PDB file of C-alpha atoms in Angstrom:
ATOM      1  CA  MET P   1      31.223   0.346  -0.489  1.00 81.00           C
ATOM      2  CA  ASP P   2      28.762   1.785   2.358  1.00 93.00           C
ATOM      3  CA  ASN P   3      25.039   1.456   3.384  1.00 96.00           C
ATOM      4  CA  PHE P   4      24.362   4.548   1.161  1.00 97.00           C
ATOM      5  CA  SER P   5      26.075   3.271  -2.353  1.00 95.00           C
ATOM      6  CA  PHE P   6      22.443   2.845  -3.802  1.00 95.00           C
ATOM      7  CA  LEU P   7      22.022   6.532  -3.313  1.00 96.00           C
ATOM      8  CA  LYS P   8      25.259   7.679  -5.357  1.00 94.00           C
ATOM      9  CA  GLU P   9      23.302   6.640  -8.434  1.00 91.00           C
ATOM     10  CA  ILE P  10      20.447   8.453  -7.666  1.00 95.00           C
ATOM     11  CA  ASP P  11      21.497  11.802  -6.404  1.00 96.00           C
ATOM     12  CA  LYS P  12      25.148  12.821  -5.987  1.00 96.00           C
ATOM     13  CA  ASP P  13      24.601  15.722  -3.703  1.00 97.00           C
ATOM     14  CA  LEU P  14      22.365  13.789  -1.395  1.00 98.00           C
ATOM     15  CA  TYR P  15      25.274  11.104  -1.516  1.00 98.00           C
ATOM     16  CA  ALA P  16      27.593  13.545  -0.612  1.00 98.00           C
ATOM     17  CA  LEU P  17      26.259  14.797   2.390  1.00 98.00           C
ATOM     18  CA  ILE P  18      25.228  11.399   4.069  1.00 98.00           C
ATOM     19  CA  ASN P  19      28.663  10.286   3.373  1.00 97.00           C
ATOM     20  CA  GLU P  20      29.906  12.879   5.240  1.00 98.00           C
ATOM     21  CA  ALA P  21      27.709  11.980   8.199  1.00 98.00           C
ATOM     22  CA  GLN P  22      29.420   8.755   8.152  1.00 97.00           C
ATOM     23  CA  LYS P  23      32.884   9.839   8.095  1.00 97.00           C
ATOM     24  CA  LEU P  24      32.306  12.117  10.690  1.00 97.00           C
ATOM     25  CA  PHE P  25      30.695   9.303  12.806  1.00 97.00           C
ATOM     26  CA  CYS P  26      33.269   6.717  12.165  1.00 96.00           C
ATOM     27  CA  ASP P  27      35.970   9.628  13.333  1.00 96.00           C
ATOM     28  CA  GLY P  28      34.108  10.000  16.565  1.00 96.00           C
ATOM     29  CA  TYR P  29      32.615  13.259  15.951  1.00 96.00           C
ATOM     30  CA  PHE P  30      28.985  12.069  16.802  1.00 97.00           C
ATOM     31  CA  GLU P  31      27.078  15.480  17.337  1.00 96.00           C
ATOM     32  CA  GLN P  32      28.514  16.948  14.292  1.00 96.00           C
ATOM     33  CA  CYS P  33      27.452  13.589  12.564  1.00 98.00           C
ATOM     34  CA  MET P  34      23.719  14.134  13.890  1.00 98.00           C
ATOM     35  CA  ALA P  35      24.148  17.909  12.476  1.00 97.00           C
ATOM     36  CA  GLN P  36      24.666  16.533   9.188  1.00 98.00           C
ATOM     37  CA  THR P  37      22.313  14.239   9.126  1.00 98.00           C
ATOM     38  CA  ARG P  38      19.591  17.042  10.049  1.00 98.00           C
ATOM     39  CA  ARG P  39      21.432  18.575   6.866  1.00 98.00           C
ATOM     40  CA  PHE P  40      20.814  15.747   5.313  1.00 98.00           C
ATOM     41  CA  GLY P  41      17.148  15.140   6.005  1.00 98.00           C
ATOM     42  CA  GLU P  42      16.264  18.613   5.214  1.00 97.00           C
ATOM     43  CA  ASN P  43      17.653  18.423   1.667  1.00 97.00           C
ATOM     44  CA  LEU P  44      15.935  14.938   1.264  1.00 97.00           C
ATOM     45  CA  CYS P  45      12.666  16.610   2.162  1.00 97.00           C
ATOM     46  CA  ARG P  46      13.140  19.478  -0.293  1.00 96.00           C
ATOM     47  CA  ARG P  47      13.552  16.980  -3.024  1.00 96.00           C
ATOM     48  CA  VAL P  48      10.483  15.281  -2.003  1.00 95.00           C
ATOM     49  CA  MET P  49       8.597  18.636  -2.095  1.00 94.00           C
ATOM     50  CA  ALA P  50      10.228  19.744  -5.504  1.00 92.00           C
ATOM     51  CA  ASP P  51       8.108  22.556  -6.929  1.00 91.00           C
ATOM     52  CA  ARG P  52       6.084  22.686  -3.675  1.00 91.00           C
ATOM     53  CA  ALA P  53       8.750  24.062  -1.744  1.00 92.00           C
ATOM     54  CA  ASP P  54      10.085  27.777  -2.073  1.00 94.00           C
ATOM     55  CA  VAL P  55      13.610  28.089  -1.782  1.00 91.00           C
ATOM     56  CA  SER P  56      13.092  30.228   1.449  1.00 94.00           C
ATOM     57  CA  ASP P  57      10.684  27.461   3.095  1.00 95.00           C
ATOM     58  CA  THR P  58      12.092  26.140   6.367  1.00 96.00           C
ATOM     59  CA  PHE P  59      12.542  22.425   7.242  1.00 97.00           C
ATOM     60  CA  ASP P  60       9.565  22.931   9.740  1.00 96.00           C
ATOM     61  CA  GLU P  61       7.606  24.454   6.922  1.00 96.00           C
ATOM     62  CA  MET P  62       8.098  21.685   4.554  1.00 96.00           C
ATOM     63  CA  LEU P  63       7.495  18.903   7.164  1.00 96.00           C
ATOM     64  CA  ALA P  64       3.961  20.720   7.936  1.00 95.00           C
ATOM     65  CA  THR P  65       3.137  20.540   4.125  1.00 94.00           C
ATOM     66  CA  LEU P  66       4.074  17.146   4.132  1.00 93.00           C
ATOM     67  CA  LYS P  67       2.126  15.952   6.873  1.00 93.00           C
ATOM     68  CA  ASP P  68      -0.872  17.706   5.764  1.00 92.00           C
ATOM     69  CA  THR P  69      -0.879  15.127   2.653  1.00 87.00           C
ATOM     70  CA  PRO P  70      -4.400  13.693   2.661  1.00 89.00           C
ATOM     71  CA  LYS P  71      -4.512   9.962   3.370  1.00 88.00           C
ATOM     72  CA  PRO P  72      -0.576   9.330   3.467  1.00 90.00           C
ATOM     73  CA  SER P  73       0.500   5.959   2.526  1.00 91.00           C
ATOM     74  CA  GLU P  74       2.449   3.677   5.728  1.00 92.00           C
ATOM     75  CA  GLN P  75       5.626   4.496   3.413  1.00 91.00           C
ATOM     76  CA  GLU P  76       4.910   8.286   3.554  1.00 93.00           C
ATOM     77  CA  LYS P  77       3.945   7.985   7.400  1.00 95.00           C
ATOM     78  CA  GLU P  78       7.555   6.048   8.204  1.00 96.00           C
ATOM     79  CA  PHE P  79       9.030   8.615   5.877  1.00 96.00           C
ATOM     80  CA  LEU P  80       7.929  11.815   7.592  1.00 96.00           C
ATOM     81  CA  GLU P  81       8.672  10.335  11.077  1.00 97.00           C
ATOM     82  CA  ASP P  82      12.100   9.845  10.355  1.00 98.00           C
ATOM     83  CA  LEU P  83      12.879  13.107   8.932  1.00 98.00           C
ATOM     84  CA  TYR P  84      11.120  14.405  12.154  1.00 97.00           C
ATOM     85  CA  PHE P  85      13.379  12.647  14.078  1.00 98.00           C
ATOM     86  CA  LEU P  86      16.474  13.705  12.011  1.00 98.00           C
ATOM     87  CA  LYS P  87      15.250  17.281  12.638  1.00 97.00           C
ATOM     88  CA  LYS P  88      14.847  17.048  16.470  1.00 97.00           C
ATOM     89  CA  ALA P  89      18.081  15.086  17.005  1.00 97.00           C
ATOM     90  CA  GLY P  90      19.952  17.436  14.814  1.00 96.00           C
ATOM     91  CA  ASN P  91      18.311  20.504  16.641  1.00 96.00           C
ATOM     92  CA  LYS P  92      19.488  18.823  19.901  1.00 94.00           C
ATOM     93  CA  ALA P  93      23.030  18.122  18.942  1.00 94.00           C
ATOM     94  CA  VAL P  94      23.576  21.740  17.912  1.00 92.00           C
ATOM     95  CA  HIS P  95      21.558  23.917  20.204  1.00 91.00           C
ATOM     96  CA  SER P  96      21.622  21.497  23.394  1.00 86.00           C
ATOM     97  CA  SER P  97      23.403  23.216  26.533  1.00 81.00           C
ATOM     98  CA  ARG P  98      24.390  19.919  28.033  1.00 82.00           C
ATOM     99  CA  LEU P  99      27.337  17.980  26.693  1.00 81.00           C
ATOM    100  CA  GLN P 100      26.571  14.282  26.141  1.00 86.00           C
ATOM    101  CA  SER P 101      28.638  11.514  26.926  1.00 91.00           C
ATOM    102  CA  ALA P 102      30.377   9.731  24.308  1.00 91.00           C
ATOM    103  CA  ASP P 103      28.070   6.552  24.423  1.00 93.00           C
ATOM    104  CA  GLU P 104      24.897   8.305  24.359  1.00 94.00           C
ATOM    105  CA  ALA P 105      25.850  10.834  21.525  1.00 95.00           C
ATOM    106  CA  GLY P 106      27.373   7.551  19.843  1.00 96.00           C
ATOM    107  CA  LYS P 107      23.831   5.811  20.305  1.00 96.00           C
ATOM    108  CA  ASP P 108      21.900   8.791  19.219  1.00 96.00           C
ATOM    109  CA  ALA P 109      23.877   9.610  16.159  1.00 97.00           C
ATOM    110  CA  LEU P 110      23.939   5.633  14.805  1.00 97.00           C
ATOM    111  CA  GLU P 111      20.036   5.877  15.161  1.00 97.00           C
ATOM    112  CA  CYS P 112      20.310   9.182  13.172  1.00 98.00           C
ATOM    113  CA  LEU P 113      22.285   7.028  10.336  1.00 98.00           C
ATOM    114  CA  GLU P 114      19.669   4.199  10.439  1.00 97.00           C
ATOM    115  CA  ARG P 115      16.686   6.932   9.987  1.00 98.00           C
ATOM    116  CA  SER P 116      18.429   8.330   7.144  1.00 98.00           C
ATOM    117  CA  PHE P 117      19.205   4.995   5.589  1.00 98.00           C
ATOM    118  CA  GLU P 118      15.247   4.363   5.825  1.00 97.00           C
ATOM    119  CA  ALA P 119      14.342   7.577   4.679  1.00 98.00           C
ATOM    120  CA  SER P 120      16.907   7.324   1.644  1.00 97.00           C
ATOM    121  CA  ILE P 121      15.312   3.785   0.754  1.00 97.00           C
ATOM    122  CA  ASN P 122      11.915   4.983   0.627  1.00 96.00           C
ATOM    123  CA  PHE P 123      12.851   8.430  -1.382  1.00 96.00           C
ATOM    124  CA  ALA P 124      14.376   5.944  -3.770  1.00 96.00           C
ATOM    125  CA  VAL P 125      11.719   3.429  -4.468  1.00 95.00           C
ATOM    126  CA  TYR P 126       8.410   5.753  -4.053  1.00 92.00           C
ATOM    127  CA  CYS P 127       9.996   9.114  -5.520  1.00 92.00           C
ATOM    128  CA  CYS P 128      12.788   7.969  -7.915  1.00 93.00           C
ATOM    129  CA  LYS P 129      11.141   4.455  -9.030  1.00 92.00           C
ATOM    130  CA  VAL P 130      14.237   2.482  -8.136  1.00 93.00           C
ATOM    131  CA  ASP P 131      13.908  -1.123  -8.278  1.00 92.00           C
ATOM    132  CA  LYS P 132      12.029  -2.571  -5.105  1.00 91.00           C
ATOM    133  CA  GLU P 133      14.627  -5.143  -4.428  1.00 91.00           C
ATOM    134  CA  ILE P 134      16.484  -2.206  -2.335  1.00 93.00           C
ATOM    135  CA  LEU P 135      13.608  -2.468   0.150  1.00 93.00           C
ATOM    136  CA  ASN P 136      15.170  -5.661   1.347  1.00 94.00           C
ATOM    137  CA  LEU P 137      18.548  -3.894   2.203  1.00 94.00           C
ATOM    138  CA  VAL P 138      19.191  -3.413   6.046  1.00 95.00           C
ATOM    139  CA  PHE P 139      21.636  -0.942   7.709  1.00 96.00           C
ATOM    140  CA  ASP P 140      24.840  -2.545   8.380  1.00 96.00           C
ATOM    141  CA  GLU P 141      27.010  -1.430  11.281  1.00 95.00           C
ATOM    142  CA  GLN P 142      30.182  -3.317  10.405  1.00 95.00           C
ATOM    143  CA  LEU P 143      29.678  -2.190   6.669  1.00 96.00           C
ATOM    144  CA  LEU P 144      29.469   1.401   8.214  1.00 96.00           C
ATOM    145  CA  MET P 145      32.845   0.613  10.243  1.00 93.00           C
ATOM    146  CA  THR P 146      34.884  -1.306   7.711  1.00 94.00           C
ATOM    147  CA  GLY P 147      33.323  -1.160   4.541  1.00 92.00           C
ATOM    148  CA  LYS P 148      32.629  -4.811   4.442  1.00 93.00           C
ATOM    149  CA  LYS P 149      29.073  -6.244   4.600  1.00 91.00           C
ATOM    150  CA  SER P 150      28.588  -8.727   7.684  1.00 94.00           C
ATOM    151  CA  ASP P 151      27.389 -12.258   7.132  1.00 92.00           C
ATOM    152  CA  SER P 152      24.124 -11.665   9.645  1.00 90.00           C
ATOM    153  CA  ALA P 153      23.270  -8.270   7.333  1.00 89.00           C
ATOM    154  CA  LYS P 154      23.394 -10.672   4.307  1.00 88.00           C
ATOM    155  CA  LEU P 155      21.383 -13.325   5.844  1.00 85.00           C
ATOM    156  CA  GLN P 156      18.917 -10.773   7.071  1.00 87.00           C
ATOM    157  CA  GLU P 157      18.584  -9.316   3.565  1.00 86.00           C
ATOM    158  CA  ARG P 158      17.862 -13.101   2.190  1.00 87.00           C
ATOM    159  CA  TYR P 159      15.438 -13.612   4.901  1.00 82.00           C
ATOM    160  CA  THR P 160      13.555 -10.656   4.293  1.00 81.00           C
ATOM    161  CA  ALA P 161      13.508 -10.806   0.605  1.00 79.00           C
ATOM    162  CA  ALA P 162      12.213 -14.784   1.071  1.00 83.00           C
ATOM    163  CA  ARG P 163       9.494 -13.511   3.516  1.00 78.00           C
ATOM    164  CA  LYS P 164       8.247 -10.720   1.157  1.00 67.00           C
ATOM    165  CA  LYS P 165       8.129 -13.292  -1.558  1.00 75.00           C
ATOM    166  CA  ALA P 166       5.874 -15.786   0.562  1.00 79.00           C
ATOM    167  CA  GLN P 167       3.790 -12.875   1.494  1.00 73.00           C
ATOM    168  CA  SER P 168       3.296 -11.768  -1.991  1.00 68.00           C
ATOM    169  CA  GLU P 169       2.609 -15.253  -3.119  1.00 74.00           C
ATOM    170  CA  ALA P 170      -0.026 -15.532  -0.354  1.00 76.00           C
ATOM    171  CA  ARG P 171      -1.616 -12.475  -1.599  1.00 73.00           C
ATOM    172  CA  LEU P 172      -1.793 -13.463  -4.810  1.00 73.00           C
ATOM    173  CA  GLU P 173      -3.268 -16.796  -4.041  1.00 76.00           C
ATOM    174  CA  LYS P 174      -5.792 -15.153  -1.631  1.00 76.00           C
ATOM    175  CA  THR P 175      -6.614 -12.881  -4.461  1.00 73.00           C
ATOM    176  CA  LYS P 176      -7.494 -15.724  -6.982  1.00 73.00           C
ATOM    177  CA  LYS P 177      -9.265 -17.649  -4.466  1.00 72.00           C
ATOM    178  CA  LYS P 178     -11.680 -14.627  -3.745  1.00 74.00           C
ATOM    179  CA  ALA P 179     -11.976 -14.088  -7.563  1.00 67.00           C
ATOM    180  CA  LYS P 180     -13.059 -17.986  -7.740  1.00 68.00           C
ATOM    181  CA  LYS P 181     -15.352 -17.535  -5.246  1.00 68.00           C
ATOM    182  CA  GLN P 182     -16.878 -14.230  -6.791  1.00 66.00           C
ATOM    183  CA  GLU P 183     -16.987 -16.538 -10.185  1.00 62.00           C
ATOM    184  CA  GLN P 184     -18.762 -19.354  -8.306  1.00 61.00           C
ATOM    185  CA  THR P 185     -21.322 -17.015  -6.503  1.00 71.00           C
ATOM    186  CA  LEU P 186     -21.966 -15.299 -10.097  1.00 68.00           C
ATOM    187  CA  GLU P 187     -22.816 -18.651 -11.490  1.00 70.00           C
ATOM    188  CA  ASP P 188     -24.792 -19.597  -8.544  1.00 70.00           C
ATOM    189  CA  CYS P 189     -27.108 -16.181  -8.660  1.00 68.00           C
ATOM    190  CA  TYR P 190     -27.310 -16.816 -12.652  1.00 68.00           C
ATOM    191  CA  ALA P 191     -28.497 -20.578 -11.869  1.00 74.00           C
ATOM    192  CA  GLU P 192     -30.889 -19.199  -9.235  1.00 74.00           C
ATOM    193  CA  TYR P 193     -32.212 -16.449 -11.557  1.00 69.00           C
ATOM    194  CA  LYS P 194     -33.045 -19.207 -14.452  1.00 75.00           C
ATOM    195  CA  LYS P 195     -34.671 -21.323 -11.855  1.00 79.00           C
ATOM    196  CA  GLU P 196     -36.821 -18.556 -10.680  1.00 76.00           C
ATOM    197  CA  LYS P 197     -37.751 -17.498 -14.394  1.00 75.00           C
ATOM    198  CA  GLU P 198     -38.464 -21.156 -15.164  1.00 76.00           C
ATOM    199  CA  LYS P 199     -40.835 -21.231 -12.317  1.00 76.00           C
ATOM    200  CA  GLN P 200     -42.557 -17.854 -13.492  1.00 74.00           C
ATOM    201  CA  LYS P 201     -42.896 -19.098 -16.801  1.00 72.00           C
ATOM    202  CA  SER P 202     -44.222 -22.587 -15.819  1.00 68.00           C
ATOM    203  CA  LYS P 203     -46.857 -20.390 -13.407  1.00 68.00           C
ATOM    204  CA  LYS P 204     -47.619 -18.395 -16.123  1.00 63.00           C
ATOM    205  CA  HIS P 205     -48.287 -21.265 -18.381  1.00 62.00           C
ATOM    206  CA  ASN P 206     -50.355 -23.164 -15.614  1.00 63.00           C
ATOM    207  CA  LYS P 207     -52.456 -19.727 -15.287  1.00 59.00           C
ATOM    208  CA  LYS P 208     -53.098 -19.484 -19.050  1.00 58.00           C
ATOM    209  CA  SER P 209     -54.286 -23.071 -19.257  1.00 66.00           C
ATOM    210  CA  MET P 210     -56.623 -22.753 -16.482  1.00 68.00           C
ATOM    211  CA  LEU P 211     -57.999 -19.519 -17.881  1.00 67.00           C
ATOM    212  CA  ARG P 212     -58.220 -21.322 -21.223  1.00 72.00           C
ATOM    213  CA  GLU P 213     -60.275 -24.479 -19.335  1.00 71.00           C
ATOM    214  CA  ILE P 214     -62.705 -22.049 -17.912  1.00 74.00           C
ATOM    215  CA  ALA P 215     -63.352 -20.283 -20.922  1.00 70.00           C
ATOM    216  CA  GLU P 216     -63.733 -23.577 -22.622  1.00 71.00           C
ATOM    217  CA  THR P 217     -66.132 -24.113 -19.958  1.00 73.00           C
ATOM    218  CA  LEU P 218     -68.135 -21.291 -20.340  1.00 74.00           C
ATOM    219  CA  LEU P 219     -68.288 -21.075 -24.108  1.00 72.00           C
ATOM    220  CA  ALA P 220     -69.604 -24.696 -24.091  1.00 69.00           C
ATOM    221  CA  GLY P 221     -72.267 -23.439 -21.377  1.00 70.00           C
ATOM    222  CA  VAL P 222     -73.224 -20.766 -23.886  1.00 67.00           C
ATOM    223  CA  ILE P 223     -73.622 -22.995 -27.064  1.00 70.00           C
ATOM    224  CA  ILE P 224     -75.616 -25.625 -25.003  1.00 70.00           C
ATOM    225  CA  TYR P 225     -77.934 -22.550 -23.667  1.00 66.00           C
ATOM    226  CA  VAL P 226     -78.426 -21.779 -27.399  1.00 65.00           C
ATOM    227  CA  VAL P 227     -79.248 -24.618 -28.521  1.00 63.00           C
ATOM    228  CA  TYR P 228     -81.771 -25.228 -25.994  1.00 66.00           C
ATOM    229  CA  LEU P 229     -83.494 -22.168 -26.919  1.00 69.00           C
ATOM    230  CA  LEU P 230     -83.550 -22.919 -30.474  1.00 67.00           C
ATOM    231  CA  PHE P 231     -84.808 -26.586 -30.210  1.00 66.00           C
ATOM    232  CA  TYR P 232     -86.573 -26.787 -27.009  1.00 64.00           C
ATOM    233  CA  ASN P 233     -87.963 -23.321 -26.128  1.00 59.00           C
ATOM    234  CA  LYS P 234     -90.809 -23.327 -28.787  1.00 56.00           C
TER     235      LYS P 234
END
């Protein structure tokens, strides 16, 4: 078992590349490890690009295409950042004229493996539609060195899963409250509409009643005047 075991079921070739990088790290070949993670990152990028990448496209060209993605999600931004890091670190390990100390190189190589791990997780979930439960996984240094998961990593994964569950439930509750509030608002609007309609109806009725009274008064006056003309104006 290792940090990248989940990748074995998704893409055996990618797994073989990163597994070699892990072996190089464990054997103390840190600069070679960084070069290998760069190779892994380039192939991972090519998998994501799929038909959008030509065989002749370089790592830089593929990254530039991904960078031009309109309105990238947070996961896409993180993925791209990790790939850029792997490219830069790998190039430095291969082309640098200065030999790094073992501590310095080991630290950089370890970060390359961690970045490869994060990029692999995003690739698995958002490109290969693997169960999102693996988003709770954390990179475990003890697992890298011994093949056995540390207790701290287990606790962190459990904590991460619980925290995400709580956040998800909180978002759901917030959505429900918002929907209920909108429903109440609609009911209030409808009640106000009915009230205004009744008010206008009442006004209209009162206006009709007033016009009727005026008409009746005028009619009565006309009748009185006609009677007067008939009987008293002779």
